[in-house]
Every structure is written in C-alpha cells, then in structure tokens.
Short mmCIF file of N, CA, C and O in Angstrom, two decimals:
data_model
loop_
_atom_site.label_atom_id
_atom_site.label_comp_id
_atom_site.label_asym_id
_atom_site.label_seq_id
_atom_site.Cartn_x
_atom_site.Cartn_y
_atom_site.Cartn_z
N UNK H 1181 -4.62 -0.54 -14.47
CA UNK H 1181 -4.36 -1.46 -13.39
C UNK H 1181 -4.48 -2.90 -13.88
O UNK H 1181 -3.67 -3.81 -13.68
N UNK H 1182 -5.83 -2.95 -14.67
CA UNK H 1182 -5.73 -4.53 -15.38
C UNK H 1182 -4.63 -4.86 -16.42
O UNK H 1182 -4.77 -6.06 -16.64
N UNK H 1183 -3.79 -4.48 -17.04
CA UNK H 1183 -2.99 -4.49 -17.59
C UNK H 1183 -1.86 -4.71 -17.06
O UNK H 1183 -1.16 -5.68 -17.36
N UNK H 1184 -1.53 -3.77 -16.15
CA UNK H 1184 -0.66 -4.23 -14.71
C UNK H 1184 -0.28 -4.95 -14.15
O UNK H 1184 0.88 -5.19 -13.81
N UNK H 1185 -1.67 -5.67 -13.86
CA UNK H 1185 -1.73 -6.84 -13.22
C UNK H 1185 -1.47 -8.36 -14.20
O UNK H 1185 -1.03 -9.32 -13.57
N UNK H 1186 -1.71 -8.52 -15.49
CA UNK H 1186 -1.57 -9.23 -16.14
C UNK H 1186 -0.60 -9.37 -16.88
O UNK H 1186 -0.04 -10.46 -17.03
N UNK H 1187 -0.33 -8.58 -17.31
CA UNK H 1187 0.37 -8.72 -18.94
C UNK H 1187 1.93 -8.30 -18.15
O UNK H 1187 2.77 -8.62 -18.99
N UNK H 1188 2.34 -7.98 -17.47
CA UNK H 1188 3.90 -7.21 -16.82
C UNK H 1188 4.29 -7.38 -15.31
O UNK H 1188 4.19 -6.55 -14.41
N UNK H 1189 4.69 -8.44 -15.28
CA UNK H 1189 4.88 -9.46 -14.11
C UNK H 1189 6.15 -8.83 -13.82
O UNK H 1189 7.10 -8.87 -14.59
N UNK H 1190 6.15 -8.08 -12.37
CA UNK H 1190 6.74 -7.57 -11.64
C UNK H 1190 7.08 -8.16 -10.39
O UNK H 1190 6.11 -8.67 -9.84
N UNK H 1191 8.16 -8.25 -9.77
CA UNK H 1191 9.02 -8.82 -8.35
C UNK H 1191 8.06 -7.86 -7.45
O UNK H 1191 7.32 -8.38 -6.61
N UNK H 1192 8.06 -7.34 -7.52
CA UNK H 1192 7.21 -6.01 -6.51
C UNK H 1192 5.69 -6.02 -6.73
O UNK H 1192 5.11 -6.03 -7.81
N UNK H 1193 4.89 -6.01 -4.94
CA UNK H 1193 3.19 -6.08 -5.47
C UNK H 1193 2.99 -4.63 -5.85
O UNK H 1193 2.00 -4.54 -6.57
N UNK H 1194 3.36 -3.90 -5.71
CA UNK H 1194 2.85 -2.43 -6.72
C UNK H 1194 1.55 -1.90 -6.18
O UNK H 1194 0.91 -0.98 -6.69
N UNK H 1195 1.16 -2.72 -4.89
CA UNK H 1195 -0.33 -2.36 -4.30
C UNK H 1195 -0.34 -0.60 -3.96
O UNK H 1195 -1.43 -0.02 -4.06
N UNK H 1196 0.74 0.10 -3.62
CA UNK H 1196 0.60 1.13 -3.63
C UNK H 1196 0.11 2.15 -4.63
O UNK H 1196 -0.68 3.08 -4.47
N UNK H 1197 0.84 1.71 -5.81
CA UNK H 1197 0.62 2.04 -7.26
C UNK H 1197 -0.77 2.26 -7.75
O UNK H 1197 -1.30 3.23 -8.29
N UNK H 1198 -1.15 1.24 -7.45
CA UNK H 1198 -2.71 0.59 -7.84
C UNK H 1198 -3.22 1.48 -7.03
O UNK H 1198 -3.62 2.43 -7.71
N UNK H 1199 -3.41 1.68 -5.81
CA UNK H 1199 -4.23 2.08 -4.85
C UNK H 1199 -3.96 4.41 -5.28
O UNK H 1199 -4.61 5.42 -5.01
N UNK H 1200 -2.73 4.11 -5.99
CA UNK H 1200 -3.11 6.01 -5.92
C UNK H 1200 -3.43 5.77 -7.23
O UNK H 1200 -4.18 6.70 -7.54
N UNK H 1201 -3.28 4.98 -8.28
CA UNK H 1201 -4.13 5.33 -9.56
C UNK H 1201 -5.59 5.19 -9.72
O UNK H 1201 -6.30 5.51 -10.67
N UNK H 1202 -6.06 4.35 -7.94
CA UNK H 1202 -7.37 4.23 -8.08
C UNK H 1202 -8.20 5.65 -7.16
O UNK H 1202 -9.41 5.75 -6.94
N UNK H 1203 -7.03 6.69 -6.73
CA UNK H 1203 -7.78 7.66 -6.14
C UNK H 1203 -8.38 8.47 -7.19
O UNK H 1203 -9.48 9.02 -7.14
N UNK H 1204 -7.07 8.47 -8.64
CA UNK H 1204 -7.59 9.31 -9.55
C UNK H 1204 -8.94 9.44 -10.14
O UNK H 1204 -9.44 10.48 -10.55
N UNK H 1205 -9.63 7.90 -10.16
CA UNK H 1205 -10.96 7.17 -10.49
C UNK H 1205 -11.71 7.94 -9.33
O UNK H 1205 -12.62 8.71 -9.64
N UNK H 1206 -11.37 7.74 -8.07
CA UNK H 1206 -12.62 8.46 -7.28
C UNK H 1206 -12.79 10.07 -7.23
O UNK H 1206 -13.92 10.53 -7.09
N UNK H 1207 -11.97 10.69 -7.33
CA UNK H 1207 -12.20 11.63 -8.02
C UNK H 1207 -12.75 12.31 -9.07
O UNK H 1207 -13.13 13.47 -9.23
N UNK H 1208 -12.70 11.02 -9.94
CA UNK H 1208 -13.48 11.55 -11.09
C UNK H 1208 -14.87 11.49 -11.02
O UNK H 1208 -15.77 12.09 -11.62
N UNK H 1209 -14.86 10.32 -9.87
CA UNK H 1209 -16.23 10.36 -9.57
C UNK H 1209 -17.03 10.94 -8.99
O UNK H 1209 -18.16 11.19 -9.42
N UNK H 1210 -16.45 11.32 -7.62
CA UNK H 1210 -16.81 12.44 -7.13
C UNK H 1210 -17.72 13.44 -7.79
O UNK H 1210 -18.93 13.66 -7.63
N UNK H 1211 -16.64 14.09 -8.70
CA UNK H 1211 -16.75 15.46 -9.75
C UNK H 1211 -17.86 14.96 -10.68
O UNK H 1211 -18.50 15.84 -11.25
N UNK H 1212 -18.27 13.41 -10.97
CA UNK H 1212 -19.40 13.37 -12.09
C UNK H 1212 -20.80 13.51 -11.01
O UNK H 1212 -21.76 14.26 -11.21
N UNK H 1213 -20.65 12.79 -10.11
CA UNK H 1213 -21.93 13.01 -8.81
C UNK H 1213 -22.40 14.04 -8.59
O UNK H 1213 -23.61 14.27 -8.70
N UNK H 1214 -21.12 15.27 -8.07
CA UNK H 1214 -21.56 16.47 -8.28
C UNK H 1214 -22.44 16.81 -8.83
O UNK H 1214 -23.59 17.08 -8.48
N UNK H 1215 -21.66 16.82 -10.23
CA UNK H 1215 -22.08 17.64 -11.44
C UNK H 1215 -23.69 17.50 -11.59
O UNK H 1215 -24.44 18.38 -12.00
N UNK H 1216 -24.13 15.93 -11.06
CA UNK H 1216 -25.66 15.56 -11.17
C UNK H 1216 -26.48 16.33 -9.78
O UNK H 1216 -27.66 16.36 -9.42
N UNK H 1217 -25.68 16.69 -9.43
CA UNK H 1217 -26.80 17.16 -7.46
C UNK H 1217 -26.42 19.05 -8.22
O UNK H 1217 -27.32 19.89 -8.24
N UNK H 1218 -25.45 19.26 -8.59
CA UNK H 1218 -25.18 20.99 -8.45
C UNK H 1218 -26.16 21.20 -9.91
O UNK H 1218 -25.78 20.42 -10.78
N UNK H 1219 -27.09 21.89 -10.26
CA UNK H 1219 -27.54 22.15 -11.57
C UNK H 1219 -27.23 23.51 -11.96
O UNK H 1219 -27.66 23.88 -13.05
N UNK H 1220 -26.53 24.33 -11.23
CA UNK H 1220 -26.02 25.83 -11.92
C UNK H 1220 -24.73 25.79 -12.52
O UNK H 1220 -23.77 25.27 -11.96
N UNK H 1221 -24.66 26.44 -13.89
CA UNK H 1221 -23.38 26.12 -14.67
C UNK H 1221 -22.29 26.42 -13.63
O UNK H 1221 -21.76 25.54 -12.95
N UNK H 1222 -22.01 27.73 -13.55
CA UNK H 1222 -21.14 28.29 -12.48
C UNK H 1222 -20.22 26.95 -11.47
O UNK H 1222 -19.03 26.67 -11.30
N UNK H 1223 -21.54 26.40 -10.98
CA UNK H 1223 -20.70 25.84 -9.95
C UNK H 1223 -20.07 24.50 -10.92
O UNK H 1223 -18.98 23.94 -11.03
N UNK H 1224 -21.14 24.39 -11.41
CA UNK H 1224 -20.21 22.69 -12.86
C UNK H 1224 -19.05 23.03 -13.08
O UNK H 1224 -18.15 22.19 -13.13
N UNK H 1225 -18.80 24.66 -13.28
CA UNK H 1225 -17.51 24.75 -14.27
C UNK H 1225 -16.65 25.01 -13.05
O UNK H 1225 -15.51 25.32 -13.38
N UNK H 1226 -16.85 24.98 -11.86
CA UNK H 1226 -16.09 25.76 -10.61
C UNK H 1226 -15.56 24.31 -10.61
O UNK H 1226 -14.40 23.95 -10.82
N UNK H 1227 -16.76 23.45 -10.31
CA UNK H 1227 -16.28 21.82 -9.64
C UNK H 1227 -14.74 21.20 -10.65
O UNK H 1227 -13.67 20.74 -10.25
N UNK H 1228 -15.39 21.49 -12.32
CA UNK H 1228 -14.20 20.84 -12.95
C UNK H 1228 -12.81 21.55 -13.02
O UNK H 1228 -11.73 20.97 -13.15
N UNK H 1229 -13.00 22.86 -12.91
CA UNK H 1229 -11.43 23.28 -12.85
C UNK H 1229 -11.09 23.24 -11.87
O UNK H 1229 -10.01 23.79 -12.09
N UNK H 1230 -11.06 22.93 -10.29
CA UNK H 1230 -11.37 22.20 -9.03
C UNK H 1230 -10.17 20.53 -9.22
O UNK H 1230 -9.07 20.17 -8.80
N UNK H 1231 -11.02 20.11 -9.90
CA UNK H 1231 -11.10 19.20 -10.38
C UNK H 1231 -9.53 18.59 -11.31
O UNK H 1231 -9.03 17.50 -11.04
N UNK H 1232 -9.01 19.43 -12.29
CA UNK H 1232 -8.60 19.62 -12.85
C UNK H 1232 -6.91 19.70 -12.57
O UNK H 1232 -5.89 19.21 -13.05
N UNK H 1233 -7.40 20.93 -11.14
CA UNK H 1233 -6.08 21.34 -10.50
C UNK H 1233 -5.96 20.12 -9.53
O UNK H 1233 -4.83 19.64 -9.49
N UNK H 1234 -6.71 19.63 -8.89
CA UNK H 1234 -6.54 18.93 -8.28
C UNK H 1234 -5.72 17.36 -8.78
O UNK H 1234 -4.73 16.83 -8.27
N UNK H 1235 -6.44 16.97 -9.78
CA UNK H 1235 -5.29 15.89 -10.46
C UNK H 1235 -4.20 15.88 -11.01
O UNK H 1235 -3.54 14.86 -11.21
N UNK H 1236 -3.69 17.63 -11.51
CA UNK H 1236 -2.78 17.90 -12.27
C UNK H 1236 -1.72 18.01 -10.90
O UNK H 1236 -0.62 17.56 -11.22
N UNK H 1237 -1.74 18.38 -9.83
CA UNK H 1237 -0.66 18.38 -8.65
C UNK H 1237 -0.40 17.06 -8.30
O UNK H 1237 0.66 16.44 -8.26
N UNK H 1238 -1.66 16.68 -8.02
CA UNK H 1238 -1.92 14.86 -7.69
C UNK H 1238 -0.84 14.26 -8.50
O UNK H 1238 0.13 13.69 -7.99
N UNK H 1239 -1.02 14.38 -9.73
CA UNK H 1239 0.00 13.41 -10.91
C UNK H 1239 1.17 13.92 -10.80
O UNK H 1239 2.15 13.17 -10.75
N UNK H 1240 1.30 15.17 -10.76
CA UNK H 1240 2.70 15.73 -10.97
C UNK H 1240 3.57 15.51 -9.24
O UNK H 1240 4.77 15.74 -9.13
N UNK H 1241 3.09 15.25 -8.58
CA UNK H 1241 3.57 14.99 -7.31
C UNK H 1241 3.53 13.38 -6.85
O UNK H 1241 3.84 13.07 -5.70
N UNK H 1242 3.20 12.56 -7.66
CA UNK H 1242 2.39 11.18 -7.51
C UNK H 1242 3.75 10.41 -6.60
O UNK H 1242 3.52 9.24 -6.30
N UNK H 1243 4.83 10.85 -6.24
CA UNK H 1243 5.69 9.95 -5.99
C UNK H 1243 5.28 9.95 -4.48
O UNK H 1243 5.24 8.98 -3.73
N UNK H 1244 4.95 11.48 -4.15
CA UNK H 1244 4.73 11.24 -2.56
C UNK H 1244 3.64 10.70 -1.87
O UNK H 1244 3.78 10.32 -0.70
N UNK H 1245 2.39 10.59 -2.56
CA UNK H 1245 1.62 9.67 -2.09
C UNK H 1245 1.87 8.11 -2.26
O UNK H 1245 1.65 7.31 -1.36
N UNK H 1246 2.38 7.76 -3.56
CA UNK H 1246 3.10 6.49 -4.00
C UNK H 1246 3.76 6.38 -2.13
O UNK H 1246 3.21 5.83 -1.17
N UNK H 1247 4.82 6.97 -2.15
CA UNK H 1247 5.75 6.19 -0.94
C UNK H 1247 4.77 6.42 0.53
O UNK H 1247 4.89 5.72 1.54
N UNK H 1248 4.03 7.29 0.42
CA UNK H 1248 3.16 7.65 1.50
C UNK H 1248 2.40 5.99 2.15
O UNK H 1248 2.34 5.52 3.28
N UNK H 1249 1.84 5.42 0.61
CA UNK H 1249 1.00 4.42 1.01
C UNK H 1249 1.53 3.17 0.91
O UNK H 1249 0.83 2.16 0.98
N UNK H 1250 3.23 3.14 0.67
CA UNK H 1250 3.98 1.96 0.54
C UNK H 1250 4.38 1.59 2.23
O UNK H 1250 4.85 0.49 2.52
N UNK H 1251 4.20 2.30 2.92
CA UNK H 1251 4.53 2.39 4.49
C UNK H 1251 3.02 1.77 5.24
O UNK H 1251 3.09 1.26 6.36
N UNK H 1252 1.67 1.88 4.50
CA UNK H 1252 0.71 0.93 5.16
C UNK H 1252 0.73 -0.29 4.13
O UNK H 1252 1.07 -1.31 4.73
N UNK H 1253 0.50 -0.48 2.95
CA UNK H 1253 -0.20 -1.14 2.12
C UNK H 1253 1.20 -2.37 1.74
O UNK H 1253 0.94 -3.55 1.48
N UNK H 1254 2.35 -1.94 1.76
CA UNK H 1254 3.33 -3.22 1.50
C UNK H 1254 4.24 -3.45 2.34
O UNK H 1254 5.01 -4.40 2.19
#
C-alpha cells in the first residue's frame, strides 16, 4: 500500500484497493491472536488451514470485493 501510494501516481484513488489488501492484514491477524488464546495443536493447525483457504478464494476472487467496496468508498 505504501508503495502505492508513493512511488505510482495514479488518476484513480484506488481507496478500494487499499482497503481489500488491508482485509488480508486483518486476517492475518486475527489467525496470529488466535493462535495465542487456542493452546491445542489441533485447533492451531485447524485455524491456519482455515486461514489459508480463506485468503486463497479471497485473492483469487479479489475483483468482487474490489468493485463491492468501490460503490461505498469512491
């Protein structure tokens, strides 16, 4: 996103952009919080492949949340 924002000066604010590459971040965070409250492997390894699938649809589908949040955010 900082890179984004600086270095590749775009006609378009891209706030949508920004805003689903920053869900990927809360997610990850999420899954590290977890990982500190759940202490049985089982569920660690449940949370990250969870986890896993969840960003791999996320990314591979990223256009529809992209236009999803171009209808509030720009």
């Amino acid at each position: 996103m900082i890179f984004g924002l600086h270095f590749v000066h775009q006609p378009d604010p891209y706030t949508a952009e920004h805003v689903a590459l920053s869900v990927i971040y809360i997610l990850w965070g999420v899954n590290y919080w977890l990982q500190f409250k759940l202490s049985n492997y089982i569920s660690i390894l449940l949370i990250n492949t969870v986890l896993i699938i969840l960003v791999a649809i996320y990314v591979f589908f990223i256009y529809y949340p992209v236009t999803f949040l171009e209808y509030f955010l720009e």
